[in-house]
Coordinates of C-alpha atoms in Angstrom, one line a residue:
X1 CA 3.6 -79.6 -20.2
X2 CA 4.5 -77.6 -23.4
X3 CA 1.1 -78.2 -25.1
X4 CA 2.8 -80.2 -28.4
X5 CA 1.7 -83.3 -29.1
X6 CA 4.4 -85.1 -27.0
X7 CA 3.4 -84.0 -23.8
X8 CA -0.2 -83.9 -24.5
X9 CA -0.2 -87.2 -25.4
X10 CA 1.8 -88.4 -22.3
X11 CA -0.7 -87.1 -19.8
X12 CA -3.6 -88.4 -22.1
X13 CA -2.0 -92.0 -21.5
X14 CA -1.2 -91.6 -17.8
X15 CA -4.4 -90.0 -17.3
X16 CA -6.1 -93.5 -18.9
X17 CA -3.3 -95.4 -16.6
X18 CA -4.9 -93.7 -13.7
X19 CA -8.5 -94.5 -14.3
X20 CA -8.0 -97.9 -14.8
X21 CA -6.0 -98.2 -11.8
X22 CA -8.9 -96.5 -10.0
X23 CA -11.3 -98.5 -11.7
X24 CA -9.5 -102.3 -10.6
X25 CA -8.5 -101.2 -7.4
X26 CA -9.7 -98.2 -6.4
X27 CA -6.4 -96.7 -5.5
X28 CA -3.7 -95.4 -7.7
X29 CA -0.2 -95.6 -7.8
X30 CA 1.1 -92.5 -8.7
X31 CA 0.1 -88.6 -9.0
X32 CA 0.7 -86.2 -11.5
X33 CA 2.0 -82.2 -11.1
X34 CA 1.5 -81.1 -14.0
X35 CA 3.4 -77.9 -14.8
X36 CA 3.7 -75.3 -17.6
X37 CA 6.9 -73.1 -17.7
X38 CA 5.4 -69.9 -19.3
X39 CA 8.3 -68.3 -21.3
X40 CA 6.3 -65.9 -23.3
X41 CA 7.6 -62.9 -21.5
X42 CA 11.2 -63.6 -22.7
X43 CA 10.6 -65.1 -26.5
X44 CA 8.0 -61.9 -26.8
X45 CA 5.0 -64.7 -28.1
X46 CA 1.4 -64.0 -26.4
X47 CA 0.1 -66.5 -23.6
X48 CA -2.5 -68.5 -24.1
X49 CA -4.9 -68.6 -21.2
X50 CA -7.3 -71.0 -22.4
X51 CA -4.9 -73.5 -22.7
X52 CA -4.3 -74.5 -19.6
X53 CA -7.8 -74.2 -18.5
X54 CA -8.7 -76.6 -21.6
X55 CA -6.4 -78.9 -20.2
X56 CA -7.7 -78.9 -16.7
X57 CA -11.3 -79.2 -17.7
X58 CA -10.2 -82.2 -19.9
X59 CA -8.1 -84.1 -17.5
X60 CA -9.6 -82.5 -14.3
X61 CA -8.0 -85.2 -11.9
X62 CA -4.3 -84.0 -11.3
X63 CA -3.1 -81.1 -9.9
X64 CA -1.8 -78.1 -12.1
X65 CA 0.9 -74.8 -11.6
X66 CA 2.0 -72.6 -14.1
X67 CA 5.5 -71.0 -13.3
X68 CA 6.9 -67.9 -15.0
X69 CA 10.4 -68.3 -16.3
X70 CA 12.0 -65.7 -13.9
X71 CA 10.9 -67.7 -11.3
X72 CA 14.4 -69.5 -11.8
X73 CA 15.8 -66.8 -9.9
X74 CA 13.6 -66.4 -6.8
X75 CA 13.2 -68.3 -4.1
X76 CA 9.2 -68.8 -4.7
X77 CA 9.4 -72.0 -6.1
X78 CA 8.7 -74.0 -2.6
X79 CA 6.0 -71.6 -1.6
X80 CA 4.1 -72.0 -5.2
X81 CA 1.3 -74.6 -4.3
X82 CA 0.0 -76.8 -7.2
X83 CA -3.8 -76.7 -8.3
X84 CA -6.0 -79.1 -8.6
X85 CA -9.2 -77.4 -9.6
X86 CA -9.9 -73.9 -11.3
X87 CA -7.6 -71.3 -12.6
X88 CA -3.3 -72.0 -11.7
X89 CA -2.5 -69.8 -8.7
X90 CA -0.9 -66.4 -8.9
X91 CA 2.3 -66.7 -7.8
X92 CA 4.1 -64.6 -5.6
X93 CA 6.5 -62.3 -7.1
X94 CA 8.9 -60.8 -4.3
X95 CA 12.0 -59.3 -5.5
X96 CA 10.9 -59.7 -9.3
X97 CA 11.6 -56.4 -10.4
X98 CA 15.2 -56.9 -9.6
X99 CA 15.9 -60.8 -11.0
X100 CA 13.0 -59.5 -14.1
X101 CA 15.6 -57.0 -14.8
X102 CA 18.8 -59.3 -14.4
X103 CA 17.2 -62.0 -16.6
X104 CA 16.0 -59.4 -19.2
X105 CA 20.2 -58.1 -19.0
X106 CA 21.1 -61.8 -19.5
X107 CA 18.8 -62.3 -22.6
X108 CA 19.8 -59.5 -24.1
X109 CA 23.8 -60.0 -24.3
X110 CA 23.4 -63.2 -25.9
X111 CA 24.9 -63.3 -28.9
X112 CA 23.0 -65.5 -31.7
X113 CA 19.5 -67.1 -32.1
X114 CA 21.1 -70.5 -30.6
X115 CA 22.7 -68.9 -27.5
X116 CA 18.9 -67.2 -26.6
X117 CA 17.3 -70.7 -27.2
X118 CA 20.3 -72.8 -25.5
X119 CA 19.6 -70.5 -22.5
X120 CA 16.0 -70.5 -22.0
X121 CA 16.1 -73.9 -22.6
X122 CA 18.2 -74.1 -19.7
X123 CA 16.6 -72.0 -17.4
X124 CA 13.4 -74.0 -17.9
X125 CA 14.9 -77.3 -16.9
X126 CA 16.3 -75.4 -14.1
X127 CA 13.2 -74.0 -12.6
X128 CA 10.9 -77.7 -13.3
X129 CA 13.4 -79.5 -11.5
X130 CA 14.1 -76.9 -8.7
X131 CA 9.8 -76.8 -8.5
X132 CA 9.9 -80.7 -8.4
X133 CA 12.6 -80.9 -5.6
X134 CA 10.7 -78.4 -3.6
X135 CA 7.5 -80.7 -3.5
X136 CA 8.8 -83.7 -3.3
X137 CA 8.4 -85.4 -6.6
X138 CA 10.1 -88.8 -7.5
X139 CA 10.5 -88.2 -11.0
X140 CA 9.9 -85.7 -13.7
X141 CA 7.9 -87.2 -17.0
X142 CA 9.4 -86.2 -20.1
X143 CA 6.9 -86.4 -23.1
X144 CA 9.7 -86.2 -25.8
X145 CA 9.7 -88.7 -28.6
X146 CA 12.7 -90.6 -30.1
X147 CA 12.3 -88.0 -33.1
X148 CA 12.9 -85.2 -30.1
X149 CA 15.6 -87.2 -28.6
X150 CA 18.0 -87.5 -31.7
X151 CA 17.7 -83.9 -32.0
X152 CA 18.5 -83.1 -28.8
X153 CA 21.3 -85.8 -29.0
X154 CA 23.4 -83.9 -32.1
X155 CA 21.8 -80.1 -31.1
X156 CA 23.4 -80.4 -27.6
X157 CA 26.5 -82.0 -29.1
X158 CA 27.2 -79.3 -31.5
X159 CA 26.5 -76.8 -28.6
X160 CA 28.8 -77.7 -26.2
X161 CA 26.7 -80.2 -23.7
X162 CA 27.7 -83.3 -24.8
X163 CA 29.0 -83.7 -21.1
X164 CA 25.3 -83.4 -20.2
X165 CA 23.9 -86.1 -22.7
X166 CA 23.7 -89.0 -20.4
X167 CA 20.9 -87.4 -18.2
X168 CA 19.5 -85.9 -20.9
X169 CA 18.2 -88.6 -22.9
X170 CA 18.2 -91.6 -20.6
X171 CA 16.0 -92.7 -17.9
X172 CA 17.6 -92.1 -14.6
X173 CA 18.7 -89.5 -11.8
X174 CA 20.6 -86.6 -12.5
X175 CA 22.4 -84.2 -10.9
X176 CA 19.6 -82.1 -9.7
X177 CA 19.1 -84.7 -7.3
X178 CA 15.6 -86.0 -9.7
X179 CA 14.7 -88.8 -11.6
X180 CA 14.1 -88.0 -15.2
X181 CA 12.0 -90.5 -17.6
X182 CA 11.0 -90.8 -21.2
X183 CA 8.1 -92.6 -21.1
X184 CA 7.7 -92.0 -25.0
X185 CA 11.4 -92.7 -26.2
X186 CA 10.0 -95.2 -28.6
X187 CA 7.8 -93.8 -30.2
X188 CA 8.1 -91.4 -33.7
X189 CA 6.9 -87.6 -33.8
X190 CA 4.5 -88.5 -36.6
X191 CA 3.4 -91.7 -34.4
X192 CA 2.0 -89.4 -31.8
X193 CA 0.2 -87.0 -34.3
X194 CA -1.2 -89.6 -35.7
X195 CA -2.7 -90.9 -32.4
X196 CA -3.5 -87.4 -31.8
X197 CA -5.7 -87.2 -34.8
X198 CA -7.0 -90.1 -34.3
X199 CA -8.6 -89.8 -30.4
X200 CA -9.5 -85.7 -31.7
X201 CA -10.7 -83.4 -30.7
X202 CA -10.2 -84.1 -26.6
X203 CA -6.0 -84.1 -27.1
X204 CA -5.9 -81.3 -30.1
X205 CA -8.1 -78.7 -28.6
X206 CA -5.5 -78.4 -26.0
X207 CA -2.4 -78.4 -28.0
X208 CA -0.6 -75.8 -29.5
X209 CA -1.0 -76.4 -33.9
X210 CA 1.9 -78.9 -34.7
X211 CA 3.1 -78.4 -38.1
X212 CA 4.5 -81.1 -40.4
X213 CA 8.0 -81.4 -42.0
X214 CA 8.8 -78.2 -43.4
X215 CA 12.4 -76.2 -44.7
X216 CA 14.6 -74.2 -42.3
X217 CA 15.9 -71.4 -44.2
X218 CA 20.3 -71.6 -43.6
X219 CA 20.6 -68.5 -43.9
X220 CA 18.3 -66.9 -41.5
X221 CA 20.0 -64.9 -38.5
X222 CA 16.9 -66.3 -36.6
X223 CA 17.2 -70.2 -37.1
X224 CA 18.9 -72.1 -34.1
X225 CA 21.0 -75.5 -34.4
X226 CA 17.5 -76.9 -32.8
X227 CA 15.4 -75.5 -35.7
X228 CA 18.2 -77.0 -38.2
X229 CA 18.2 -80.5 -36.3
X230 CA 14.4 -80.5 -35.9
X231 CA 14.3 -80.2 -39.7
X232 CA 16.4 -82.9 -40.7
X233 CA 14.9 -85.4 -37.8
X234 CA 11.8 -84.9 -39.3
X235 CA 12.5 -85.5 -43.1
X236 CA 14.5 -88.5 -41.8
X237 CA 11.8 -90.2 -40.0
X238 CA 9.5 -90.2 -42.3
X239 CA 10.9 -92.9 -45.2
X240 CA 14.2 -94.0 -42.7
X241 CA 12.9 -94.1 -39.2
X242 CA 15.4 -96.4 -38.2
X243 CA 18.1 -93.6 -38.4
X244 CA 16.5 -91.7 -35.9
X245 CA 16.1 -95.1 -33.5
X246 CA 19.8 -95.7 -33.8
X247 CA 20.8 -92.2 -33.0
X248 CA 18.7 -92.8 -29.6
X249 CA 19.7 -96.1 -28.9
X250 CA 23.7 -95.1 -29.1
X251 CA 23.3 -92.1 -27.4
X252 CA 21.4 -94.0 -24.3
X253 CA 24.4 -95.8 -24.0
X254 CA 26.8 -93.4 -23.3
X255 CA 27.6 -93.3 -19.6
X256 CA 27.1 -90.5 -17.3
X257 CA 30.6 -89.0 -15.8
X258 CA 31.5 -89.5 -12.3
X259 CA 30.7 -86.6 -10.0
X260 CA 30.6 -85.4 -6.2
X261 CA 27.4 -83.4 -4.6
X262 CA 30.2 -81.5 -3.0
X263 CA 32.0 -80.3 -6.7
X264 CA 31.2 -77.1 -7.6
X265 CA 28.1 -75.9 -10.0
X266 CA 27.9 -74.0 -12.7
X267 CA 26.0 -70.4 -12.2
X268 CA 23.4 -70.8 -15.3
X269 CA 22.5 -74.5 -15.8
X270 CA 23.6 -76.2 -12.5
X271 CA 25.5 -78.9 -14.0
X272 CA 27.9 -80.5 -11.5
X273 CA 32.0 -79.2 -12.8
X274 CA 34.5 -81.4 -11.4
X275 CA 37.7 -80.0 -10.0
X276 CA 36.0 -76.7 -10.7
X277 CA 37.6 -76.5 -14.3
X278 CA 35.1 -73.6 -15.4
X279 CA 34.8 -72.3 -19.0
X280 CA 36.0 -72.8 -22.5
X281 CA 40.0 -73.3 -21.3
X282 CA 39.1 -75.5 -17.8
X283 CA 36.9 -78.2 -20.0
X284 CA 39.4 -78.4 -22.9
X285 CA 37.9 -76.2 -25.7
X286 CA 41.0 -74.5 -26.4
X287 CA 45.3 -75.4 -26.6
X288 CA 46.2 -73.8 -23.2
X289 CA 45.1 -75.3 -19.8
X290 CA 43.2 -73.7 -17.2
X291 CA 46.1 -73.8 -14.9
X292 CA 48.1 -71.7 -16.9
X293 CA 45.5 -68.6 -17.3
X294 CA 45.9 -65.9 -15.5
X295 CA 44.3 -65.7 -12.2
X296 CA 40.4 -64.6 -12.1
X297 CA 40.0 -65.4 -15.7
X298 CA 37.9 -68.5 -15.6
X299 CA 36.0 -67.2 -12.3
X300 CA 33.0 -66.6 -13.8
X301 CA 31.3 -70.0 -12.5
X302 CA 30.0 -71.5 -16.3
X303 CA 30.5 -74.8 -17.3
X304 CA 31.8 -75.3 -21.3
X305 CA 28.3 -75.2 -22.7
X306 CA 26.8 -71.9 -20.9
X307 CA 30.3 -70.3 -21.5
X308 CA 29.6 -70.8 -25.5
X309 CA 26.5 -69.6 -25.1
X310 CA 27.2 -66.6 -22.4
X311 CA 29.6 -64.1 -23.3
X312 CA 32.3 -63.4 -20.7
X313 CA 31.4 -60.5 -18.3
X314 CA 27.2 -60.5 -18.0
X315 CA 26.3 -61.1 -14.3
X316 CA 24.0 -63.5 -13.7
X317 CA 21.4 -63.1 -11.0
X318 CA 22.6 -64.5 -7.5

């Protein structure tokens, strides 16, 4: 649950699935955990409290947690119980002066606007499906629309994680050992803000204020390749939609690479690395092969995207 429209909408639908299913039977077939990753600590934006209890007074049947961002480096996330009534639990913070401090070293070292995005990005996915493992979830619901797909699709291209497309964008089990879905991979951006305006105010007085197509300044040492490709997706769908379907539609066809449980993982994003061919050299970024580097140069345990994003020598938190 980011609180845009996307996800809002999601659990709005689910949440009518539910009823329904209560209503003709009087037995469901499915509960929702529904979880927020609060990263305002690390992108310095103020939380917004009411939110969440917004959300559980609207859709008061499912249970709700709110997990911290440094979480991803605690063990915590098995002993954080998920609420289904009144304010999201506290949650336990051994140790978090020491990983708070690592992560805050981490954030800092990164080197561009795209590297700090690329990696809390990836420590978010990190802790929801580490939280979901730990309670025993079958799947983790995506909300993201085929407008947020195709941006991911070129975005994570252009970054390095092209390797990682395949779980990214399709319905299926990945690596973490979780089902993802995309129950909304059909449908536009501007198709679920219109629905949203349309059912108002129970979905917008719980969202965050989407904005509409607007221009991404080049130039700015702030803008990411997601803030670029979010731009252009958004001026595309509105007069050729199709564009943004077929973007979707070829990546969803791309097949996920073979891997063992047993192959090693990279340190930041836990992406499965075959033959433990770490870094820029190991996954064929650059003319010489891993084999012939010197030994203890590509120790550092990141896969080709986090190395991109990661320069070579921060520690990351055991």
């Amino acid at each position: 649950m980011s609180f845009g429209v996307s996800s809002v909408t999601l659990l709005h639908i689910l949440d009518y699935q539910l009823k329904n299913q209560t209503a003709k039977t009087g037995r469901t077939g499915f509960q929702l955990l529904v979880v927020h990753i609060d990263t305002s600590a690390v992108e310095q934006t103020a939380p917004n409290p009411s939110l969440i209890s917004n959300l559980q007074a609207r859709f008061p049947d499912h249970s709700y947690a709110v997990l911290p961002v440094k979480d991803v480096f605690e063990e915590t996330t098995s002993d954080a119980k998920p609420q289904t009534s009144g304010q999201p639990e506290e949650q336990a913070e051994p140790h978090a002066t020491s990983t708070s401090s690592h992560l805050s070293t981490l954030l800092a070292s990164l080197p561009s606007a795209t590297a700090l995005a690329d990696t809390i990005t990836t420590l978010r996915t990190r802790l929801l499906t580490a939280y979901a493992a730990a309670h025993a979830c079958e799947a983790i619901l995506w909300g993201d629309s085929t407008t947020r797909l195709a941006e991911r699709t070129l975005s994570e291209t252009a970054k390095g994680r092209g390797f990682s497309l395949p779980w990214s964008v399709a319905d299926g089990p990945t690596p973490g050992g979780i089902m993802f879905n995309y129950p909304l991979r059909d449908l536009l951006k501007k198709e679920l803000l219109s629905h949203a305006e349309f059912v108002r105010p129970p979905l917008t007085e719980v969202m965050f204020e989407e904005s509409k197509t607007g221009v991404v300044s080049t130039s700015s040492k702030t803008t990411t390749i997601d803030d670029l490709m979010r731009a252009y997706f958004e001026s595309v769908e509105e007069n050729y939609p199709s564009i943004v379907a077929n973007v979707v539609r070829t990546a969803t066809k791309l097949e996920p690479a073979g891997f063992e449980q047993s192959d090693a993982r990279c340190q930041l994003c836990g992406m499965p690395v075959p033959e433990g061919r770490f870094g820029i050299h190991g996954w064929g970024g650059d003319q010489h092969d891993a084999q012939g580097l010197e030994a203890g140069v590509q120790k550092e345990g990141l896969c080709y995207g986090c190395t991109r994003s990661v320069p070579r020598g921060v520690g990351l938190p055991p």
